[in-house]
CSV table of C-alpha atoms and ligand atoms in Angstrom, one decimal:
chain,number,residue,atom,x,y,z
A,14,MET,CA,0.0,0.0,0.0
A,15,THR,CA,1.3,3.4,-1.0
A,16,LEU,CA,0.1,6.4,1.1
A,17,ILE,CA,-0.5,9.4,-1.3
A,18,ASP,CA,1.2,12.4,0.3
A,19,GLY,CA,-0.8,15.4,-0.8
A,20,LYS,CA,1.1,17.8,1.4
A,21,LYS,CA,4.4,16.9,-0.2
A,22,THR,CA,3.0,16.9,-3.7
A,23,ALA,CA,1.4,20.3,-3.1
A,24,SER,CA,4.6,21.6,-1.8
A,25,ASP,CA,6.5,20.3,-4.9
A,26,ILE,CA,4.0,22.0,-7.2
A,27,LYS,CA,4.2,25.3,-5.4
A,28,LEU,CA,8.0,25.2,-5.6
A,29,GLU,CA,7.7,24.5,-9.4
A,30,ILE,CA,5.3,27.5,-9.7
A,31,ALA,CA,7.6,29.7,-7.7
A,32,ALA,CA,10.6,28.8,-10.0
A,33,GLU,CA,8.5,29.7,-13.1
A,34,VAL,CA,7.4,33.0,-11.5
A,35,ALA,CA,10.9,33.9,-10.6
A,36,GLU,CA,11.9,33.4,-14.2
A,37,MET,CA,9.0,35.6,-15.3
A,38,VAL,CA,10.0,38.4,-13.0
A,39,ALA,CA,13.7,38.0,-14.0
A,40,ARG,CA,12.6,38.6,-17.6
A,41,GLY,CA,11.0,41.9,-16.4
A,42,GLU,CA,7.4,40.6,-16.5
A,43,ARG,CA,4.8,41.2,-13.8
A,44,ALA,CA,4.2,38.4,-11.2
A,45,PRO,CA,0.7,36.9,-11.2
A,46,HIS,CA,-1.9,38.7,-9.0
A,47,LEU,CA,-4.8,36.9,-7.2
A,48,ALA,CA,-7.5,38.8,-5.4
A,49,ALA,CA,-9.9,37.2,-2.9
A,50,ILE,CA,-13.2,38.5,-1.6
A,51,LEU,CA,-14.1,37.4,1.9
A,52,VAL,CA,-17.5,38.3,3.3
A,53,GLY,CA,-18.2,38.0,7.0
A,54,HIS,CA,-16.2,36.1,9.6
A,55,ASP,CA,-16.9,32.4,9.1
A,56,GLY,CA,-14.1,30.5,10.8
A,57,GLY,CA,-13.6,27.9,8.0
A,58,SER,CA,-13.6,30.6,5.3
A,59,GLU,CA,-11.1,32.8,7.3
A,60,THR,CA,-8.7,29.8,7.5
A,61,TYR,CA,-9.1,28.9,3.8
A,62,VAL,CA,-8.5,32.4,2.6
A,63,ALA,CA,-5.5,32.9,4.9
A,64,ASN,CA,-4.0,29.7,3.5
A,65,LYS,CA,-4.7,31.0,-0.1
A,66,VAL,CA,-2.9,34.3,0.7
A,67,LYS,CA,0.0,32.3,2.3
A,68,ALA,CA,0.2,30.1,-0.8
A,69,CYS,CA,0.5,33.2,-3.0
A,70,GLU,CA,3.5,34.4,-1.0
A,71,MET,CA,5.1,30.9,-1.4
A,72,CYS,CA,4.6,31.1,-5.2
A,73,GLY,CA,5.8,34.7,-5.6
A,74,PHE,CA,2.4,36.0,-6.5
A,75,LYS,CA,0.9,39.3,-5.5
A,76,SER,CA,-2.3,38.9,-3.5
A,77,THR,CA,-5.1,41.2,-2.4
A,78,LEU,CA,-7.6,40.3,0.2
A,79,LEU,CA,-10.8,42.4,0.1
A,80,ARG,CA,-12.9,42.0,3.2
A,81,PHE,CA,-16.6,43.0,3.7
A,82,GLU,CA,-19.0,42.7,6.6
A,83,ASP,CA,-21.8,40.2,6.2
A,84,ASP,CA,-24.4,42.9,5.8
A,85,ILE,CA,-22.9,44.0,2.4
A,86,THR,CA,-25.7,44.1,-0.2
A,87,GLU,CA,-25.7,41.9,-3.3
A,88,GLU,CA,-25.5,45.0,-5.5
A,89,ALA,CA,-22.4,46.3,-3.6
A,90,LEU,CA,-20.7,42.9,-3.9
A,91,LEU,CA,-21.5,42.8,-7.7
A,92,ASP,CA,-20.0,46.3,-8.1
A,93,GLU,CA,-16.8,45.0,-6.4
A,94,ILE,CA,-16.8,42.0,-8.9
A,95,ARG,CA,-17.3,44.4,-11.9
A,96,ARG,CA,-14.4,46.5,-10.6
A,97,LEU,CA,-12.1,43.4,-10.4
A,98,ASN,CA,-13.2,42.2,-13.8
A,99,GLU,CA,-12.0,45.5,-15.3
A,100,ASP,CA,-8.8,45.8,-13.2
A,101,ASP,CA,-5.9,44.9,-15.6
A,102,ASP,CA,-3.6,44.4,-12.6
A,103,VAL,CA,-5.7,41.5,-11.3
A,104,ASP,CA,-5.2,38.3,-13.3
A,105,GLY,CA,-7.8,36.2,-11.4
A,106,PHE,CA,-10.0,36.5,-8.3
A,107,ILE,CA,-12.3,34.4,-6.2
A,108,VAL,CA,-15.3,35.1,-4.0
A,109,GLN,CA,-15.0,32.8,-1.0
A,110,LEU,CA,-18.1,30.7,-0.4
A,111,PRO,CA,-20.5,30.3,1.4
A,112,LEU,CA,-22.0,33.8,1.2
A,113,PRO,CA,-24.6,35.2,3.6
A,114,ARG,CA,-28.1,34.0,2.8
A,115,HIS,CA,-29.4,37.3,1.3
A,116,ILE,CA,-26.8,37.0,-1.5
A,117,ASP,CA,-27.4,34.8,-4.5
A,118,GLU,CA,-24.2,32.8,-4.9
A,119,GLN,CA,-25.1,31.7,-8.5
A,120,ARG,CA,-25.6,35.4,-9.6
A,121,VAL,CA,-22.2,36.3,-8.0
A,122,THR,CA,-20.4,33.3,-9.6
A,123,GLU,CA,-21.8,34.2,-13.0
A,124,ALA,CA,-20.8,37.9,-12.6
A,125,ILE,CA,-17.1,36.9,-12.6
A,126,TYR,CA,-15.5,37.1,-16.1
A,127,PRO,CA,-14.7,33.5,-17.1
A,128,GLU,CA,-11.1,34.5,-18.0
A,129,LYS,CA,-10.7,35.7,-14.4
A,130,ASP,CA,-12.6,32.8,-12.7
A,131,VAL,CA,-9.6,30.9,-11.3
A,132,ASP,CA,-12.0,28.9,-9.1
A,133,GLY,CA,-13.4,27.4,-12.3
A,134,PHE,CA,-17.0,27.8,-11.0
A,135,HIS,CA,-18.4,29.9,-13.9
A,136,PRO,CA,-20.7,27.8,-16.2
A,137,VAL,CA,-18.5,28.8,-19.1
A,138,ASN,CA,-15.5,27.1,-17.4
A,139,VAL,CA,-17.6,24.1,-16.3
A,140,GLY,CA,-19.0,23.7,-19.8
A,141,ARG,CA,-15.6,24.0,-21.5
A,142,MET,CA,-14.1,21.4,-19.1
A,143,SER,CA,-16.9,19.0,-19.9
A,144,ILE,CA,-16.1,19.1,-23.6
A,145,GLY,CA,-12.4,19.0,-23.1
A,146,LEU,CA,-11.5,22.6,-24.0
A,147,PRO,CA,-8.8,24.7,-22.3
A,148,CYS,CA,-10.4,26.2,-19.2
A,149,PHE,CA,-9.9,26.8,-15.5
A,150,LYS,CA,-10.7,23.5,-13.8
A,151,SER,CA,-12.1,23.7,-10.3
A,152,ALA,CA,-9.7,23.0,-7.5
A,153,THR,CA,-10.6,19.7,-6.0
A,154,PRO,CA,-11.1,17.6,-9.2
A,155,SER,CA,-8.0,19.2,-10.6
A,156,GLY,CA,-6.0,18.3,-7.5
A,157,ILE,CA,-7.2,14.7,-7.6
A,158,MET,CA,-6.1,14.4,-11.3
A,159,ASP,CA,-2.7,15.8,-10.4
A,160,LEU,CA,-2.3,13.2,-7.6
A,161,LEU,CA,-3.2,10.4,-10.0
A,162,GLU,CA,-0.7,11.7,-12.6
A,163,ARG,CA,2.2,12.3,-10.2
A,164,TYR,CA,1.8,8.9,-8.5
A,165,GLY,CA,1.8,7.2,-12.0
A,166,ILE,CA,-1.6,5.6,-11.3
A,167,GLU,CA,-2.9,3.8,-14.4
A,168,THR,CA,-6.4,5.0,-15.2
A,169,LYS,CA,-7.0,3.9,-18.8
A,170,GLY,CA,-9.7,1.3,-19.0
A,171,LYS,CA,-10.2,1.2,-15.3
A,172,HIS,CA,-13.6,1.3,-13.5
A,173,ALA,CA,-13.8,4.5,-11.5
A,174,VAL,CA,-16.6,4.8,-9.0
A,175,VAL,CA,-17.5,8.3,-7.8
A,176,LEU,CA,-19.5,8.6,-4.6
A,177,GLY,CA,-21.4,11.9,-4.6
A,178,ARG,CA,-22.7,14.1,-7.3
A,179,SER,CA,-21.9,17.6,-6.1
A,180,ASN,CA,-21.3,20.4,-8.6
A,181,ILE,CA,-17.8,21.1,-7.1
A,182,VAL,CA,-16.5,17.5,-6.8
A,183,GLY,CA,-18.6,14.6,-7.9
A,184,LYS,CA,-19.8,15.8,-11.3
A,185,PRO,CA,-16.5,17.4,-12.4
A,186,ILE,CA,-14.3,14.5,-11.3
A,187,ALA,CA,-16.6,12.1,-13.1
A,188,THR,CA,-16.2,14.3,-16.2
A,189,LEU,CA,-12.4,14.4,-16.0
A,190,LEU,CA,-12.0,10.7,-15.3
A,191,MET,CA,-14.0,9.8,-18.4
A,192,GLN,CA,-12.3,12.3,-20.7
A,193,LYS,CA,-10.1,10.8,-23.5
A,194,ALA,CA,-6.9,11.9,-21.8
A,195,THR,CA,-4.1,10.8,-19.4
A,196,PRO,CA,-5.0,10.5,-16.6
A,197,GLY,CA,-8.6,9.7,-17.7
A,198,ASN,CA,-10.1,7.2,-20.1
A,199,CYS,CA,-11.9,5.5,-17.2
A,200,THR,CA,-15.3,3.8,-17.3
A,201,VAL,CA,-17.1,5.9,-14.7
A,202,THR,CA,-20.0,5.1,-12.4
A,203,VAL,CA,-21.5,7.9,-10.2
A,204,CYS,CA,-23.3,6.8,-7.1
A,205,HIS,CA,-25.5,9.1,-5.0
A,206,SER,CA,-28.2,9.1,-2.3
A,207,ALA,CA,-30.7,7.4,-4.6
A,208,THR,CA,-28.3,4.6,-5.7
A,209,PRO,CA,-29.3,1.1,-4.4
A,210,ASP,CA,-26.7,-1.3,-3.2
A,211,ILE,CA,-23.7,1.0,-3.5
A,212,ALA,CA,-21.4,-1.8,-2.0
A,213,THR,CA,-21.9,-4.0,-5.0
A,214,ILE,CA,-20.8,-1.2,-7.3
A,215,THR,CA,-17.8,-0.1,-5.2
A,216,ARG,CA,-16.6,-3.7,-5.0
A,217,SER,CA,-16.1,-3.7,-8.8
A,218,ALA,CA,-14.2,-0.4,-8.7
A,219,ASP,CA,-10.5,-0.1,-9.5
A,220,ILE,CA,-10.6,3.5,-8.4
A,221,ILE,CA,-13.0,5.0,-5.8
A,222,ILE,CA,-13.4,8.7,-5.3
A,223,ALA,CA,-15.3,9.2,-2.0
A,224,ALA,CA,-16.9,12.6,-2.0
A,225,LEU,CA,-20.2,12.4,-0.1
A,226,GLY,CA,-19.4,14.2,3.1
A,227,SER,CA,-20.4,11.2,5.2
A,228,PRO,CA,-17.7,10.3,7.8
A,229,LEU,CA,-16.3,6.8,7.5
A,230,PHE,CA,-18.9,5.8,4.9
A,231,LEU,CA,-16.5,3.5,2.8
A,232,LYS,CA,-15.9,0.3,4.7
A,233,GLU,CA,-13.4,-2.5,4.2
A,234,GLU,CA,-16.0,-4.9,2.8
A,235,MET,CA,-17.0,-2.3,0.1
A,236,VAL,CA,-13.5,-2.3,-1.5
A,237,LYS,CA,-11.7,-4.8,-3.6
A,238,GLU,CA,-8.1,-5.8,-3.0
A,239,GLY,CA,-5.7,-3.5,-4.8
A,240,ALA,CA,-8.1,-0.6,-5.3
A,241,VAL,CA,-7.0,3.1,-5.4
A,242,VAL,CA,-9.0,5.1,-2.9
A,243,ILE,CA,-9.2,8.9,-2.9
A,244,ASP,CA,-10.9,10.4,0.1
A,245,VAL,CA,-12.4,13.9,-0.4
A,246,GLY,CA,-14.3,14.0,2.9
A,247,THR,CA,-13.5,16.7,5.3
A,248,THR,CA,-16.3,16.7,7.9
A,249,ARG,CA,-15.4,18.5,11.2
A,250,VAL,CA,-16.2,16.2,14.1
A,251,PRO,CA,-16.0,17.4,17.7
A,252,ASP,CA,-12.7,16.4,19.4
A,253,SER,CA,-12.0,17.9,22.9
A,254,SER,CA,-8.4,16.7,22.8
A,255,ARG,CA,-7.7,19.3,20.0
A,256,LYS,CA,-7.0,23.0,20.6
A,257,SER,CA,-9.5,23.8,17.8
A,258,GLY,CA,-12.2,21.5,19.4
A,259,PHE,CA,-12.6,19.5,16.2
A,260,ARG,CA,-10.8,17.2,13.8
A,261,LEU,CA,-11.3,16.5,10.2
A,262,CYS,CA,-12.9,13.1,9.3
A,263,GLY,CA,-12.8,11.6,5.9
A,264,ASP,CA,-15.4,9.6,4.1
A,265,VAL,CA,-13.2,6.4,4.3
A,266,ASP,CA,-12.7,4.1,7.3
A,267,PHE,CA,-9.0,4.5,6.6
A,268,GLU,CA,-7.7,2.2,9.3
A,269,ASN,CA,-9.6,-0.8,7.9
A,270,VAL,CA,-9.7,0.1,4.2
A,271,ALA,CA,-6.0,1.1,3.8
A,272,PRO,CA,-4.5,-2.4,4.0
A,273,LYS,CA,-6.5,-3.5,1.0
A,274,CYS,CA,-5.5,-0.6,-1.2
A,275,SER,CA,-2.7,-0.2,-3.8
A,276,PHE,CA,-2.9,3.6,-3.2
A,277,ILE,CA,-4.9,5.7,-0.7
A,278,THR,CA,-5.1,9.3,0.4
A,279,PRO,CA,-5.2,10.2,4.1
A,280,VAL,CA,-7.4,12.9,5.8
A,281,PRO,CA,-5.9,15.3,6.5
A,282,GLY,CA,-2.9,15.6,4.2
A,283,GLY,CA,-4.3,14.0,1.0
A,284,VAL,CA,-6.6,15.9,-1.3
A,285,GLY,CA,-7.0,18.9,0.9
A,286,PRO,CA,-3.6,20.5,0.4
A,287,MET,CA,-3.8,20.0,-3.4
A,288,THR,CA,-6.9,22.2,-3.8
A,289,ILE,CA,-4.9,25.5,-3.1
A,290,CYS,CA,-2.3,24.3,-5.6
A,291,SER,CA,-4.9,24.1,-8.3
A,292,LEU,CA,-5.9,27.7,-7.6
A,293,MET,CA,-2.2,28.8,-7.9
A,294,LYS,CA,-1.9,26.9,-11.2
A,295,ASN,CA,-5.0,28.6,-12.5
A,296,THR,CA,-3.8,32.0,-11.5
A,297,LEU,CA,-0.4,31.5,-13.2
A,298,GLN,CA,-2.3,30.3,-16.3
A,299,ALA,CA,-4.5,33.4,-16.1
A,300,ARG,CA,-1.4,35.6,-16.1
A,301,LYS,CA,0.1,33.7,-19.0
A,302,ASN,CA,-3.1,33.9,-21.0
A,303,LYS,CA,-2.7,37.7,-20.9
A,304,MET,CA,0.9,37.7,-22.1
B,680,GUN,N1,-15.5,27.4,-0.2
B,680,GUN,C1,-15.1,26.1,-0.1
B,680,GUN,N2,-14.3,25.8,-1.1
B,680,GUN,C2,-14.2,26.9,-1.9
B,680,GUN,C3,-13.4,27.1,-3.1
B,680,GUN,O1,-12.7,26.3,-3.6
B,680,GUN,N3,-13.6,28.3,-3.6
B,680,GUN,C4,-14.3,29.3,-3.0
B,680,GUN,N4,-14.4,30.5,-3.6
B,680,GUN,N5,-15.0,29.1,-1.9
B,680,GUN,C5,-14.9,27.9,-1.4
């Protein structure tokens, strides 16, 4: 069994990006610039955005954090987005989700110019990805594909089973795995809350992507010997022994599933660290697209 080290892989990718940015700057070009909009004071969002700013520093990017209180109106937020769309100094930007309930997230997402949508959430980027055109891929599926590639995991002709059909993980990872590409070329089955007898399906899987948000869902008896298991779950469960008061729990019963696997990702330290890398890759690409 090989443990897939997402932290190390993410660190390698950030070093590669930093080296490329250093070369750009040495040639007299401007470094990539990522802006992030954070509305309110949600603890999780604060941490994610702080990590994104830190990753920008590691990659040699310029970053700008724009903070607003959670009583900002939808119109005022849309004005900010229009301003960033037109700002030539900003290569890409994100609006950290979730947003307060009085703001329509879909309207906000669609207000971002697709060429600056480094989260890859705009329907234009989602659509381009689904037909295999150049686009900004969303962070989690892109990070998973990078792990499969960098660990040399054979995907062609394999049966990949995706657990979960969310717009940000399940659907896009299914699309990428079935694409005629490397990695890709899988036969894909997507299971969800209305799928009967999921265990029979997962037992025939060569690759399992667990992205339901249901702690410890995937058990030993649901996995065949030699399978590749990618755990996207990050549910916060109360843990009084931690300073934070919680720990992250994956969708896979790691302790019992891992011995049967050829490759498996841990939680934390698997897919999680890769997501910010994808944002950095997209921001670098946004910069290059303008050159
Ligand atoms: N909230 C949770 N994940 C993400 C993400 O990848 N991008 C944004 N903008 N918000 C998020």
